[in-house]
Amino acid sequence: MRDRKKSRRARLLPLVLILLFVGGLFFYAIQPGSFRGLKNEVRAWLYWRDFDSKEAYNAKSMILVDRSNGQVYASKAEDEKEHPASLAKLFTIEYARNFADLDTKIQVKKGPLAQVKKGSSSAHLQAGEVYTLKDLFAAMLVPSGNDAAYVLADYIGGLNHPDAQSADDRIRLFMDDLNDHIQKKGWADTLLFDPSGYDFEGTTTANNLKGVCDLLLEEDWFRDIVGKANYEVQLSDGSSKSWRNTNKFLNPEEKNYYNKNVKGIKTGSLGEDYNLIVLYQTEKKEFLIISLGSPSDSSRYDDLAYLLNTIDKSFYLNK
């Protein structure tokens, strides 16, 4: 009789241990202070594989933020310095927005257009054309036009340094002011040498990019621009231009990547590093994902698709 009781307890022990383990995980997961520390354990428990698996996520650096409460859901080397590439335009825009209204008219000049490096992305601006400041922002954000970044830097540099004699001087002074602004904002790991990001000297981190994105996402005009698959601009001479967004998640024609829940934000690539920032909205929450250093164009979308799928399947991110 006593042996049978011992045998029954032995059979029940594994079940009790499993229930205690699962209950402990659930209790731990709902504690406010445990959110970040639990991220990898929960990923492994839910999907039976390591979150940092090469099969799942290949980029060098990442941060995934639940913007409904500011919690960092997952991260990887978020303070490691990487080349921002065209993501540098976010810092350029955040700084420039402080010096002129969105409807300010800006004429394109030959000087800043001469700064455009061969092979870099372009919004195909022409000398003599007139754009509003908002449209220049769109030219930088949607087709990732480096030419628009130089035009903007030349204009703002001229406002702040009216004695500057050339586009070279105005853009150089703009970059000095921009880097001072970046440091004052507390983005200590960011240093830029080109308003478009087309250089191999500039550095930033996923954490610093989170900071600039948080500020820009407070602006309705920014959300409107980055969420468009195509942006139409009307020029003062009656002509129009249309720019297509470089973000494949926004393009319905991209069958492998289009996702209706993606609302922007920005792509960037330089050399063998491919970056992507995504604003993702579910029915209940909004997420910001910054991913830096994927090894190819397709890989950056695959990396983000894995993270988006993780969000969709998570039992507590969508509650």
Coordinates of C-alpha atoms in Angstrom, one line a residue:
M1 CA 0.0 0.0 0.0
R2 CA 2.8 2.4 1.0
D3 CA 4.7 1.5 -2.2
R4 CA 1.6 2.3 -4.3
K5 CA 1.3 5.7 -2.7
K6 CA 5.0 6.3 -3.4
S7 CA 4.5 5.2 -7.0
R8 CA 1.5 7.6 -7.5
R9 CA 3.5 10.5 -6.1
A10 CA 6.4 9.7 -8.4
R11 CA 4.0 9.7 -11.4
L12 CA 2.5 13.0 -10.3
L13 CA 5.8 14.8 -9.6
P14 CA 6.7 15.6 -13.2
L15 CA 3.2 17.1 -13.8
V16 CA 3.4 19.2 -10.7
L17 CA 6.9 20.4 -11.7
I18 CA 5.6 21.4 -15.2
L19 CA 2.6 23.3 -13.7
L20 CA 4.9 25.1 -11.3
F21 CA 7.3 26.0 -14.1
V22 CA 4.6 27.3 -16.4
G23 CA 2.9 29.1 -13.6
G24 CA 6.2 30.7 -12.5
L25 CA 6.9 31.8 -16.1
F26 CA 3.4 33.4 -16.4
F27 CA 3.7 35.2 -13.0
Y28 CA 7.2 36.4 -13.9
A29 CA 6.1 37.6 -17.4
I30 CA 3.4 39.8 -16.0
Q31 CA 5.7 41.7 -13.6
P32 CA 6.5 45.2 -15.0
G33 CA 10.2 45.0 -14.1
S34 CA 10.7 41.6 -15.7
F35 CA 9.7 42.5 -19.3
R36 CA 13.2 43.1 -20.7
G37 CA 14.9 40.3 -18.8
L38 CA 12.4 37.7 -19.9
K39 CA 12.6 38.3 -23.7
N40 CA 14.9 35.5 -24.8
E41 CA 13.6 33.0 -22.3
V42 CA 10.0 33.5 -23.5
R43 CA 11.1 33.3 -27.2
A44 CA 12.8 30.0 -26.5
W45 CA 9.9 28.7 -24.5
L46 CA 7.3 29.7 -27.1
Y47 CA 9.2 28.6 -30.3
W48 CA 11.6 26.0 -28.9
R49 CA 14.6 27.7 -30.4
D50 CA 17.1 30.4 -29.6
F51 CA 15.9 33.9 -30.4
D52 CA 19.3 34.7 -31.8
S53 CA 19.3 31.8 -34.1
K54 CA 21.0 32.4 -37.4
E55 CA 18.0 30.9 -39.1
A56 CA 15.7 33.5 -37.7
Y57 CA 17.5 36.8 -37.4
N58 CA 20.8 37.8 -39.1
A59 CA 21.2 41.5 -38.6
K60 CA 24.0 42.9 -36.3
S61 CA 21.9 45.1 -34.1
M62 CA 18.2 45.5 -33.2
I63 CA 15.7 47.0 -30.8
L64 CA 12.0 46.2 -30.7
V65 CA 9.9 48.6 -28.6
D66 CA 6.2 48.4 -27.6
R67 CA 5.3 52.0 -28.0
S68 CA 2.0 51.6 -26.1
N69 CA 4.0 51.5 -22.9
G70 CA 7.6 52.2 -23.9
Q71 CA 8.8 48.7 -23.0
V72 CA 11.8 47.2 -24.8
Y73 CA 10.4 43.8 -25.9
A74 CA 13.6 42.5 -27.4
S75 CA 17.1 43.8 -28.3
K76 CA 20.4 42.7 -29.8
A77 CA 23.6 44.8 -29.5
E78 CA 21.4 47.9 -29.4
D79 CA 24.4 50.1 -28.2
E80 CA 26.8 48.8 -30.8
K81 CA 27.9 51.5 -33.3
E82 CA 26.9 50.9 -36.9
H83 CA 26.8 53.0 -40.1
P84 CA 23.5 54.7 -40.3
A85 CA 23.5 55.1 -44.1
S86 CA 20.3 56.8 -45.2
L87 CA 18.9 56.5 -41.7
A88 CA 21.1 59.6 -41.0
K89 CA 18.4 61.6 -42.8
L90 CA 16.2 61.1 -39.7
F91 CA 18.7 63.1 -37.7
T92 CA 19.0 65.7 -40.4
I93 CA 15.2 66.2 -40.6
E94 CA 14.7 66.3 -36.8
Y95 CA 17.3 69.1 -36.6
A96 CA 16.2 71.1 -39.7
R97 CA 12.5 71.1 -38.7
N98 CA 13.3 73.6 -35.9
F99 CA 14.2 76.4 -38.3
A100 CA 11.4 76.8 -40.9
D101 CA 7.7 76.1 -41.3
L102 CA 6.6 73.1 -43.4
D103 CA 5.2 75.3 -46.1
T104 CA 8.4 77.3 -46.5
K105 CA 9.4 77.5 -50.2
I106 CA 12.9 76.4 -51.1
Q107 CA 14.5 76.8 -54.5
V108 CA 16.9 74.1 -55.6
K109 CA 20.4 75.4 -56.5
K110 CA 23.3 73.9 -58.5
G111 CA 25.8 74.1 -55.6
P112 CA 24.2 71.5 -53.3
L113 CA 23.3 69.3 -56.3
A114 CA 27.0 69.1 -57.1
Q115 CA 27.5 67.4 -53.8
V116 CA 25.6 64.3 -54.8
K117 CA 27.9 61.3 -55.0
K118 CA 27.9 59.1 -58.0
G119 CA 25.7 56.0 -57.5
S120 CA 23.8 57.4 -54.5
S121 CA 20.0 57.5 -54.3
S122 CA 18.2 60.5 -55.8
A123 CA 14.8 62.2 -55.9
H124 CA 15.9 63.7 -59.3
L125 CA 15.6 67.3 -58.2
Q126 CA 16.5 69.9 -60.8
A127 CA 18.1 73.4 -60.3
G128 CA 15.5 76.1 -60.3
E129 CA 12.7 73.9 -59.0
V130 CA 10.9 75.1 -55.9
Y131 CA 9.7 72.7 -53.1
T132 CA 8.1 73.3 -49.8
L133 CA 10.1 72.1 -46.7
K134 CA 7.6 69.3 -46.2
D135 CA 8.2 68.1 -49.8
L136 CA 12.0 68.1 -49.3
F137 CA 11.4 66.0 -46.2
A138 CA 9.3 63.6 -48.3
A139 CA 12.0 63.5 -51.0
M140 CA 14.5 62.4 -48.3
L141 CA 12.1 59.9 -46.6
V142 CA 10.2 58.3 -49.5
P143 CA 12.7 57.7 -52.4
S144 CA 15.6 58.4 -49.9
G145 CA 16.9 61.3 -52.1
N146 CA 20.4 62.3 -51.2
D147 CA 20.1 65.3 -53.4
A148 CA 17.2 66.6 -51.3
A149 CA 19.4 66.2 -48.1
Y150 CA 22.1 68.4 -49.6
V151 CA 19.5 71.0 -50.8
L152 CA 18.1 71.0 -47.2
A153 CA 21.5 71.3 -45.6
D154 CA 22.5 74.1 -47.9
Y155 CA 19.3 76.0 -47.1
I156 CA 19.3 75.6 -43.3
G157 CA 23.1 76.2 -43.2
G158 CA 22.5 79.5 -45.1
L159 CA 19.8 80.6 -42.6
N160 CA 22.0 80.0 -39.6
H161 CA 25.2 81.3 -41.3
P162 CA 24.3 84.0 -43.7
D163 CA 27.9 85.0 -44.3
A164 CA 28.8 81.5 -45.7
Q165 CA 29.8 82.0 -49.3
S166 CA 29.5 78.6 -50.9
A167 CA 27.4 75.5 -50.8
D168 CA 30.4 73.6 -49.4
D169 CA 30.7 76.1 -46.5
R170 CA 27.0 76.1 -45.8
I171 CA 26.7 72.3 -45.7
R172 CA 29.9 72.0 -43.6
L173 CA 28.5 74.5 -41.1
F174 CA 25.2 72.7 -41.1
M175 CA 26.9 69.4 -40.2
D176 CA 28.8 71.1 -37.4
D177 CA 25.5 72.5 -36.0
L178 CA 23.8 69.1 -36.5
N179 CA 26.4 67.2 -34.6
D180 CA 26.2 69.7 -31.7
H181 CA 22.5 69.3 -31.6
I182 CA 22.8 65.5 -31.6
Q183 CA 25.1 65.6 -28.6
K184 CA 22.8 68.0 -26.8
K185 CA 20.0 65.5 -27.3
G186 CA 22.0 62.8 -25.6
W187 CA 22.7 60.7 -28.7
A188 CA 26.3 60.4 -27.7
D189 CA 27.1 57.4 -30.0
T190 CA 26.0 59.3 -33.2
L191 CA 28.4 61.2 -35.3
L192 CA 27.5 62.3 -38.9
F193 CA 29.7 63.6 -41.7
D194 CA 27.1 63.8 -44.5
P195 CA 23.5 65.0 -44.3
S196 CA 22.4 62.1 -46.5
G197 CA 24.3 59.5 -44.6
Y198 CA 26.3 58.5 -47.7
D199 CA 29.7 58.0 -46.0
F200 CA 31.6 55.2 -44.2
E201 CA 32.7 57.4 -41.3
G202 CA 29.3 58.2 -39.7
T203 CA 28.1 56.1 -36.7
T204 CA 24.9 55.6 -34.7
T205 CA 23.2 52.9 -32.6
A206 CA 19.8 51.4 -32.6
N207 CA 19.2 53.1 -29.2
N208 CA 20.1 56.5 -30.6
L209 CA 17.8 55.9 -33.6
K210 CA 15.0 55.0 -31.3
G211 CA 15.4 58.5 -29.7
V212 CA 15.2 60.4 -32.9
C213 CA 12.2 58.3 -34.1
D214 CA 10.3 58.9 -30.9
L215 CA 10.6 62.6 -31.5
L216 CA 9.6 62.5 -35.2
L217 CA 6.7 60.2 -34.5
E218 CA 5.1 63.0 -32.4
E219 CA 4.6 64.8 -35.7
D220 CA 1.5 64.0 -37.8
W221 CA 3.2 65.2 -41.0
F222 CA 6.1 62.7 -40.4
R223 CA 3.7 59.8 -40.0
D224 CA 1.8 60.8 -43.1
I225 CA 5.0 60.9 -45.2
V226 CA 6.7 57.7 -44.1
G227 CA 3.4 55.7 -44.4
K228 CA 2.9 56.4 -48.1
A229 CA 3.9 53.9 -50.7
N230 CA 3.9 56.8 -53.2
Y231 CA 4.2 60.5 -52.6
E232 CA 2.9 63.1 -55.1
V233 CA 4.3 66.6 -55.2
Q234 CA 3.0 69.6 -57.1
L235 CA 5.6 72.0 -58.3
S236 CA 5.1 75.8 -58.6
D237 CA 5.2 75.6 -62.4
G238 CA 2.2 73.3 -62.5
S239 CA 4.1 70.1 -63.1
S240 CA 4.1 67.2 -60.7
K241 CA 6.4 64.4 -59.5
S242 CA 5.8 61.0 -58.0
W243 CA 8.2 59.3 -55.7
R244 CA 8.0 55.6 -54.7
N245 CA 8.9 54.5 -51.2
T246 CA 12.0 52.4 -50.9
N247 CA 10.3 50.3 -48.1
K248 CA 9.0 47.1 -49.8
F249 CA 6.6 46.4 -46.9
L250 CA 4.5 49.4 -48.1
N251 CA 4.3 48.4 -51.7
P252 CA 1.3 46.2 -52.6
E253 CA 3.2 45.0 -55.7
E254 CA 5.8 43.4 -53.5
K255 CA 4.0 40.1 -53.0
N256 CA 6.7 38.6 -50.7
Y257 CA 6.9 41.5 -48.4
Y258 CA 3.8 43.8 -48.4
N259 CA 2.3 44.1 -45.0
K260 CA -0.7 46.3 -44.4
N261 CA 0.2 46.8 -40.8
V262 CA 3.5 48.4 -41.6
K263 CA 3.2 52.2 -41.4
G264 CA 6.8 53.3 -42.4
I265 CA 9.5 54.3 -41.5
K266 CA 12.9 54.2 -43.4
T267 CA 15.4 52.1 -45.3
G268 CA 19.1 52.6 -45.5
S269 CA 22.0 50.7 -47.0
L270 CA 25.7 51.2 -47.4
G271 CA 28.3 48.7 -48.6
E272 CA 27.3 45.3 -47.3
D273 CA 25.1 46.6 -44.5
Y274 CA 21.3 46.9 -45.0
N275 CA 19.2 48.8 -42.4
L276 CA 15.5 49.0 -41.9
I277 CA 13.2 50.8 -39.4
V278 CA 9.6 49.7 -39.2
L279 CA 6.6 51.2 -37.5
Y280 CA 4.1 48.3 -37.0
Q281 CA 0.5 48.6 -35.8
T282 CA -1.7 45.8 -34.6
E283 CA -5.3 46.3 -33.5
K284 CA -4.2 47.1 -29.9
K285 CA -0.6 48.2 -30.0
E286 CA 2.1 50.1 -32.0
F287 CA 5.7 48.8 -32.3
L288 CA 8.9 50.4 -33.4
I289 CA 11.6 48.1 -34.7
I290 CA 15.1 49.3 -35.6
S291 CA 17.3 46.7 -37.4
L292 CA 20.8 47.4 -38.5
G293 CA 23.3 45.5 -40.5
S294 CA 21.5 42.7 -42.4
P295 CA 23.8 41.1 -45.0
S296 CA 21.5 41.8 -48.0
D297 CA 18.5 43.7 -49.2
S298 CA 16.3 40.6 -49.1
S299 CA 17.7 39.6 -45.7
R300 CA 16.7 42.8 -44.0
Y301 CA 13.1 42.2 -45.0
D302 CA 13.3 38.6 -43.9
D303 CA 14.8 39.6 -40.6
L304 CA 12.0 42.1 -40.0
A305 CA 9.3 39.6 -41.2
Y306 CA 10.5 37.2 -38.5
L307 CA 10.2 39.9 -35.8
L308 CA 6.7 40.9 -37.1
N309 CA 5.7 37.2 -37.1
T310 CA 7.0 37.0 -33.5
I311 CA 4.8 39.9 -32.5
D312 CA 1.7 38.5 -34.2
K313 CA 2.1 35.1 -32.4
S314 CA 3.1 36.5 -29.0
F315 CA 0.5 35.6 -26.3
Y316 CA 1.1 38.8 -24.3
L317 CA 2.2 41.5 -26.8
N318 CA -1.3 41.7 -28.2
K319 CA -3.4 41.4 -25.1

